[in-house]
mmCIF file of C-alpha atoms in Angstrom:
data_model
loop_
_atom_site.group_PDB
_atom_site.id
_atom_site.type_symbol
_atom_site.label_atom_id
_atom_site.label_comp_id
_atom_site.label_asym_id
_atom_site.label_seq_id
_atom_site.Cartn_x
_atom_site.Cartn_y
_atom_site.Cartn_z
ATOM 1 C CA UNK A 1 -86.591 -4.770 79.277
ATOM 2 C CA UNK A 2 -83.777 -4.792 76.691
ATOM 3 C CA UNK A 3 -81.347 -2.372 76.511
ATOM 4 C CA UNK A 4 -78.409 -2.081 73.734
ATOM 5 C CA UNK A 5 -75.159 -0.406 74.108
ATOM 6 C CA UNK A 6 -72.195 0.405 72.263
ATOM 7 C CA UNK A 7 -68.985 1.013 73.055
ATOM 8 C CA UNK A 8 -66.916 3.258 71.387
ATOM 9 C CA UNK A 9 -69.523 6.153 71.793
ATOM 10 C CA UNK A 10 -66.970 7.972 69.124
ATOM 11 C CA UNK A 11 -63.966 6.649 67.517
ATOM 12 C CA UNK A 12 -61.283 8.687 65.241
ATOM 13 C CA UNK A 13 -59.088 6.618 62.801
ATOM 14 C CA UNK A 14 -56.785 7.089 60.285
ATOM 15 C CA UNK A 15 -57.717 5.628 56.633
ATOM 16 C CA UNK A 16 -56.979 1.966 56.588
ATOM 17 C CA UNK A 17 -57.145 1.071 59.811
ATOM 18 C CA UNK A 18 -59.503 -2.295 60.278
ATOM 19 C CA UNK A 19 -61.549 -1.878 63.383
ATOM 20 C CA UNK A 20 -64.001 -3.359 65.152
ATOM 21 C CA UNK A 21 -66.989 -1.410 66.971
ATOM 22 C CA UNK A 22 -69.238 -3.233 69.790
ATOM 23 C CA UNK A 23 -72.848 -3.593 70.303
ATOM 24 C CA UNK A 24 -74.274 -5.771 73.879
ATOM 25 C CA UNK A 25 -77.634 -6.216 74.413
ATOM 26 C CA UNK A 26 -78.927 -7.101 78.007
ATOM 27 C CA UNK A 27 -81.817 -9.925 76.838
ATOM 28 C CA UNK A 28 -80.340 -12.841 74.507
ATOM 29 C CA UNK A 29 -83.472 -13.897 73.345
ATOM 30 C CA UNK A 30 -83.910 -12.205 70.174
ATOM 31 C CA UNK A 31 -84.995 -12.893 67.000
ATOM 32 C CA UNK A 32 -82.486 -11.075 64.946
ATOM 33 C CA UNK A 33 -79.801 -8.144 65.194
ATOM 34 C CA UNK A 34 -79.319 -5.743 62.269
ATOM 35 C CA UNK A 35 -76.857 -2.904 62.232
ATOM 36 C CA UNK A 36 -77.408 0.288 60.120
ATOM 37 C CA UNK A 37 -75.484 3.325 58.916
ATOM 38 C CA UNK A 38 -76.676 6.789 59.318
ATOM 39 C CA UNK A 39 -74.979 9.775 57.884
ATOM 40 C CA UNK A 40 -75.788 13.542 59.317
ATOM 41 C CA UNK A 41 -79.142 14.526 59.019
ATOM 42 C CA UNK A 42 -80.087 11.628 56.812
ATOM 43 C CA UNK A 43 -82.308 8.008 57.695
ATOM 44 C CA UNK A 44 -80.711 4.480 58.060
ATOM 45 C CA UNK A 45 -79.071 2.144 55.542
ATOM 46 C CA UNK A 46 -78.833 -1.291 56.575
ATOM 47 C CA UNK A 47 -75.461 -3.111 56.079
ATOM 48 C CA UNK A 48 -75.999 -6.420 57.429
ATOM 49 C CA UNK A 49 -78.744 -8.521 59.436
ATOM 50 C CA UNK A 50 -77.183 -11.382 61.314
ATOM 51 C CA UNK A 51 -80.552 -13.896 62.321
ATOM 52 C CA UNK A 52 -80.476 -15.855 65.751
ATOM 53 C CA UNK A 53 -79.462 -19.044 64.096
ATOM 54 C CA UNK A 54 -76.648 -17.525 62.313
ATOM 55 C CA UNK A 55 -73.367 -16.224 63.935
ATOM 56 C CA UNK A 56 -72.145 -13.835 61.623
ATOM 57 C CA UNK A 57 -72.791 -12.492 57.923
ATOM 58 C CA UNK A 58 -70.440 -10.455 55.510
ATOM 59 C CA UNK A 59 -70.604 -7.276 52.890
ATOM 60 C CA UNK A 60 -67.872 -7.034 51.231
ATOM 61 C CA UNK A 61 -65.195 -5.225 54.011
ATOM 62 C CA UNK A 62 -67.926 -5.765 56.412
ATOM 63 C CA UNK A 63 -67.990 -8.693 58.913
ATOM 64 C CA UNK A 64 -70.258 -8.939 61.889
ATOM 65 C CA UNK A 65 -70.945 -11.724 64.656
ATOM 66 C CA UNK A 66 -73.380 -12.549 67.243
ATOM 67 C CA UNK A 67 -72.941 -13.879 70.090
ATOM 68 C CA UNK A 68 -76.409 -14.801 71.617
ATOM 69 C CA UNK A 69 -74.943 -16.165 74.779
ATOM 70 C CA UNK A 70 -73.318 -13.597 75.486
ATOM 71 C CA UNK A 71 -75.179 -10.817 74.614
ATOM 72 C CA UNK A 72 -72.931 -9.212 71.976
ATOM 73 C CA UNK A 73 -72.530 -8.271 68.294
ATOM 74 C CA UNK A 74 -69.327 -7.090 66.849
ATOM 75 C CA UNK A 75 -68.824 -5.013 63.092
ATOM 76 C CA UNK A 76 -65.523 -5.383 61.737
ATOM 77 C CA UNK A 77 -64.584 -3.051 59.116
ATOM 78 C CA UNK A 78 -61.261 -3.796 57.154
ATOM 79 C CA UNK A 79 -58.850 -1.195 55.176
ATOM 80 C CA UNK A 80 -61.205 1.238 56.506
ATOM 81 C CA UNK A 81 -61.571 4.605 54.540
ATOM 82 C CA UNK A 82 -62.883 8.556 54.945
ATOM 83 C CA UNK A 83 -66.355 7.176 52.932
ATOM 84 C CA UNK A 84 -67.123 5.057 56.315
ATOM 85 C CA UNK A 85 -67.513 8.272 58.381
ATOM 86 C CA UNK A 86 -71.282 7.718 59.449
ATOM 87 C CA UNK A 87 -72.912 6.565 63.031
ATOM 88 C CA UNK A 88 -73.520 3.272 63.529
ATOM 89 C CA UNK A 89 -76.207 1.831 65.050
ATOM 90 C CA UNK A 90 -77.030 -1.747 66.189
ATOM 91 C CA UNK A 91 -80.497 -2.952 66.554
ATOM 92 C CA UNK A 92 -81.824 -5.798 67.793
ATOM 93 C CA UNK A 93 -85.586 -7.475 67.545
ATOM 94 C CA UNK A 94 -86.826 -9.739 69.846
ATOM 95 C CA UNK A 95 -89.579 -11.376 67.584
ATOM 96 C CA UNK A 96 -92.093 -8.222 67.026
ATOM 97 C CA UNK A 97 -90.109 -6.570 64.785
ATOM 98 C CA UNK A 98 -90.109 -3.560 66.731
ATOM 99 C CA UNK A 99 -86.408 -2.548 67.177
ATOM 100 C CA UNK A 100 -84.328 -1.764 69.956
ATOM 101 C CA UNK A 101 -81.439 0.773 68.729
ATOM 102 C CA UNK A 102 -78.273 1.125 70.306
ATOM 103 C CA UNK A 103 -76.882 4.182 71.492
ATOM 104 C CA UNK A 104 -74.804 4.367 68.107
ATOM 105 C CA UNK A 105 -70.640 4.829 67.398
ATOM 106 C CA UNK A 106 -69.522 7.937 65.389
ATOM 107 C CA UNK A 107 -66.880 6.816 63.640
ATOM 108 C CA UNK A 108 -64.721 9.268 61.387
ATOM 109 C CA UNK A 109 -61.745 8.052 59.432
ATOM 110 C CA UNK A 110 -59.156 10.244 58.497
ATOM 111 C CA UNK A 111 -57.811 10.967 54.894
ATOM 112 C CA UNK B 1 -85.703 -2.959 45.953
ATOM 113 C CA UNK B 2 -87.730 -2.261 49.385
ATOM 114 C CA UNK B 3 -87.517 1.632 48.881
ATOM 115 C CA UNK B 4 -89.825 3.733 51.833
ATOM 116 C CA UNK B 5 -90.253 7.728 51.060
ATOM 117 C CA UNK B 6 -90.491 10.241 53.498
ATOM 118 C CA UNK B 7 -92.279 13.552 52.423
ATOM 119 C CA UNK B 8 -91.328 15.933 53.721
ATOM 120 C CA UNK B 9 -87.682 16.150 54.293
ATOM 121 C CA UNK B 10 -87.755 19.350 56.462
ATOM 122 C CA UNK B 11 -90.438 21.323 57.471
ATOM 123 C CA UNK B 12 -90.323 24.270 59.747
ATOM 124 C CA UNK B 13 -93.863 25.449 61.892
ATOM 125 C CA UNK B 14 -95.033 27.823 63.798
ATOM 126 C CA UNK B 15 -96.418 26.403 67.383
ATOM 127 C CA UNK B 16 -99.574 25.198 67.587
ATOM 128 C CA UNK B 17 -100.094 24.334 64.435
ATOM 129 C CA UNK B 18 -100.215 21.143 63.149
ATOM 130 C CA UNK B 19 -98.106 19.037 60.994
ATOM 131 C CA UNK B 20 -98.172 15.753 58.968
ATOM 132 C CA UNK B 21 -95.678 13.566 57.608
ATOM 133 C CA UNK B 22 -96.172 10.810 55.078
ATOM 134 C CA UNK B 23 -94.002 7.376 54.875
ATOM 135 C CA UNK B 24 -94.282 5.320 51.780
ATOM 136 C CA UNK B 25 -92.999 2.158 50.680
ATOM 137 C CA UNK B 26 -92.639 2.559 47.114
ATOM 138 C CA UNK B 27 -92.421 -0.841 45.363
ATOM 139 C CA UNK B 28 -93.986 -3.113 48.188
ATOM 140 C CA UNK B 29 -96.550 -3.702 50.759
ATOM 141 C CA UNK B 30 -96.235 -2.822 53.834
ATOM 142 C CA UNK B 31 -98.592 -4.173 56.493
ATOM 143 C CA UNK B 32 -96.427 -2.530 58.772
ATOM 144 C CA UNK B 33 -94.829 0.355 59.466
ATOM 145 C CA UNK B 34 -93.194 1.907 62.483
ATOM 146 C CA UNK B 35 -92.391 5.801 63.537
ATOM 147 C CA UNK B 36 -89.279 6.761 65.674
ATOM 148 C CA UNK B 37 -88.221 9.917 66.874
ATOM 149 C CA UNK B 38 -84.730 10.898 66.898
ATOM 150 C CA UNK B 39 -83.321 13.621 68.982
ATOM 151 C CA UNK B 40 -79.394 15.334 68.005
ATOM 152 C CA UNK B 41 -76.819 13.044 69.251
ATOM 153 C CA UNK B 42 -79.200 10.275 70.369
ATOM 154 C CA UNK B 43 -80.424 6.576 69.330
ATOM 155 C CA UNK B 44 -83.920 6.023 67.355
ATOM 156 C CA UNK B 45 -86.637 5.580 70.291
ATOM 157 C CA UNK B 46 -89.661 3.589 68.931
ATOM 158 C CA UNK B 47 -93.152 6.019 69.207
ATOM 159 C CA UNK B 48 -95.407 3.939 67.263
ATOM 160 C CA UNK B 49 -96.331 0.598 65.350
ATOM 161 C CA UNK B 50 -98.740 1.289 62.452
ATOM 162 C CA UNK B 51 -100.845 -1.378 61.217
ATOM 163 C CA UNK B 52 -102.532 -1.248 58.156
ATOM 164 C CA UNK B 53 -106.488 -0.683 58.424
ATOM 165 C CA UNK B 54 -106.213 -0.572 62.622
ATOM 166 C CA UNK B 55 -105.191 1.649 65.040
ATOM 167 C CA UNK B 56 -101.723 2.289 66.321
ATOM 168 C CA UNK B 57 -100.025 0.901 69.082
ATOM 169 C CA UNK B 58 -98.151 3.507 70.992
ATOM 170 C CA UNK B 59 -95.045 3.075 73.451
ATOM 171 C CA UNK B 60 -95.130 4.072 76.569
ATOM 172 C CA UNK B 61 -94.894 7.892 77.454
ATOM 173 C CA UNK B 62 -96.027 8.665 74.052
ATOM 174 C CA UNK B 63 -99.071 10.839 73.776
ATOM 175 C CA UNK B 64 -101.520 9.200 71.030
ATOM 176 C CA UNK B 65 -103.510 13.028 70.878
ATOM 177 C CA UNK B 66 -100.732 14.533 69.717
ATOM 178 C CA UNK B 67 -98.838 11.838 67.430
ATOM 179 C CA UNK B 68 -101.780 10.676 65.031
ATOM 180 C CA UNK B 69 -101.018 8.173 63.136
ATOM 181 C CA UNK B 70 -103.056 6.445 60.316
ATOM 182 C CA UNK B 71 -102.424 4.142 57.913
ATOM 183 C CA UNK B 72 -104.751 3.694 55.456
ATOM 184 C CA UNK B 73 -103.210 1.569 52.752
ATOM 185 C CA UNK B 74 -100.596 -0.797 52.708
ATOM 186 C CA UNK B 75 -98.442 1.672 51.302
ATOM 187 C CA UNK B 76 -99.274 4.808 53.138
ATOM 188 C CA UNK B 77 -98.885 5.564 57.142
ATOM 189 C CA UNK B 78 -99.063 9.374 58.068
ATOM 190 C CA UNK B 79 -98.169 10.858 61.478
ATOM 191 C CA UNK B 80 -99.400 14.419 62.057
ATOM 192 C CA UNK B 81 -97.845 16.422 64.607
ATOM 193 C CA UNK B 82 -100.499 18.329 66.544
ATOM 194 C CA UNK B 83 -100.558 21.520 68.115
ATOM 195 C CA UNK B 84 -96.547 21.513 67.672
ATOM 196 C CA UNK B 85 -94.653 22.579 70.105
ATOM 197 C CA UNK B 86 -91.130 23.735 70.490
ATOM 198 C CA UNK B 87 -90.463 20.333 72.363
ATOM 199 C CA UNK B 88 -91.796 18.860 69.551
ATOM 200 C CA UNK B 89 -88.820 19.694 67.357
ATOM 201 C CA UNK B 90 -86.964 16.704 66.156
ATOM 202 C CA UNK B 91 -85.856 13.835 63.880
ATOM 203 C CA UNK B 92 -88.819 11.890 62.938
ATOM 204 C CA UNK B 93 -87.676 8.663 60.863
ATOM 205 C CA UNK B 94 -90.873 5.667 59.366
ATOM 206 C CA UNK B 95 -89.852 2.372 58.523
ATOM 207 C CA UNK B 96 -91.640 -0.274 57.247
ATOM 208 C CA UNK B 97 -91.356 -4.292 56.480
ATOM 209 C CA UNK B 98 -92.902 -7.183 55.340
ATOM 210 C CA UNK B 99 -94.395 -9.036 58.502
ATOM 211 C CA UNK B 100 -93.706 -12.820 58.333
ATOM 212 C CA UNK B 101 -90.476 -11.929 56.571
ATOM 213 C CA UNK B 102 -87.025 -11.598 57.809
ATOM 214 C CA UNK B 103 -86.434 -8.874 55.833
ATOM 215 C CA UNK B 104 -84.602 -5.845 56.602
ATOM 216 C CA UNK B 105 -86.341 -2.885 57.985
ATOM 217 C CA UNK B 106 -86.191 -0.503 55.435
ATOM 218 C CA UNK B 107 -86.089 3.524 56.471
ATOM 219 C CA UNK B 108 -87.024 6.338 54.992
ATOM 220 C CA UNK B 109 -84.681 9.179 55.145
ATOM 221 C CA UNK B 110 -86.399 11.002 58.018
ATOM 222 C CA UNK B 111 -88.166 14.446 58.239
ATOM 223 C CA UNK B 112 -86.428 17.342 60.018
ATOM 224 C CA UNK B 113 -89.067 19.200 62.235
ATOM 225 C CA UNK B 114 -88.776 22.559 63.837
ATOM 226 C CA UNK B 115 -91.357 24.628 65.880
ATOM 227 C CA UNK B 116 -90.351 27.981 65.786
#
């Protein structure tokens, strides 16, 4: 059964700051991994959706890689800023489109 | 492009009555479309896949009686809460995609639910 995890569970920054925020996933064989943004209250925006062939996309001061093999997915975020305050959430298909989330990284970023 | 409605945003109930929710993709077809339930602090768990024109195939632990889902066009899935509960109170978030594409899943922006 596949389970996703993130690590940070919460992270606190000050504006600026690039960082990086973890996603592992116990089952490599997937079929894509997307992650998502959710703000309080509200539903999911995508950001990027990295396919099993591919080992990482971009969006602008967005970056994120897969590692298959190992089971994990990293999304860097450079010159980070207080608009990036959201949860993050990491999702991963294994071929039915039916999603596995992670348990999600509140990030805030300080003005 | 890809845009899925969620009507309503927030609805508030008194228990035991029963509630529904539509999810919408607005400017394409959907032959699927999936329901999650999301409680405060905690990751999207999967209740439901909704195929257009069939019935819905539930996860496990998830009680079809009370989560009814239909979805009747290939722009229309509704779940209807029944006989709501104050355990039934909750995020409920529909997404939808185009099967056979590698698209992204595309959410709507959930539907607050309280059972007073």
């Amino acid at each position: 059964k596949q389970e996703v995890t993130q690590i940070p569970a919460a992270l606190s920054v000050p504006e600026g700051e690039n960082l990086v925020l973890n996603c592992s996933f116990t089952d490599s064989a997937i079929y894509n991994l997307q992650w998502f943004r959710q703000d309080p209250g509200k539903g999911l925006t995508s950001l990027l959706l990295i396919q099993s062939s591919q080992r990482e996309q971009t969006s602008g001061r967005l970056n994120a890689s897969l590692d298959k093999s190992s089971g994990r997915s990293t999304l860097y975020i450079a010159a980070s800023q207080p608009g990036d305050s959201a949860t993050y959430l990491c999702a991963v298909d294994s071929g039915t489109y039916k999603y596995i989330f992670g348990t999600g990284t509140r990030l805030k970023v300080l003005a | 492009g890809a845009v899925v409605s969620q009507h309503p945003s927030w609805v508030i109930c008194k228990s035991g009555t029963s509630v529904k929710i539509e999810c919408r993709s607005l400017d394409f077809q959907a032959t699927t479309m999936f329901w999650y339930r999301q409680f405060p602090k905690q990751s999207l768990m999967l209740m439901a896949t909704s195929n257009e024109g069939s019935k819905a195939t539930y996860e496990q632990g998830v009680e079809k009686d009370k989560f009814l889902i239909n979805h009747a066009s290939l722009t229309l899935s509704t779940l209807t809460v029944t006989s709501a509960h104050p355990e039934d109170s909750s995020f409920y978030i529909c997404s939808a995609t185009r099967v056979g594409e590698v698209s992204p899943l595309h959410f709507g922006n959930g539907t607050r639910l309280t059972v007073t």
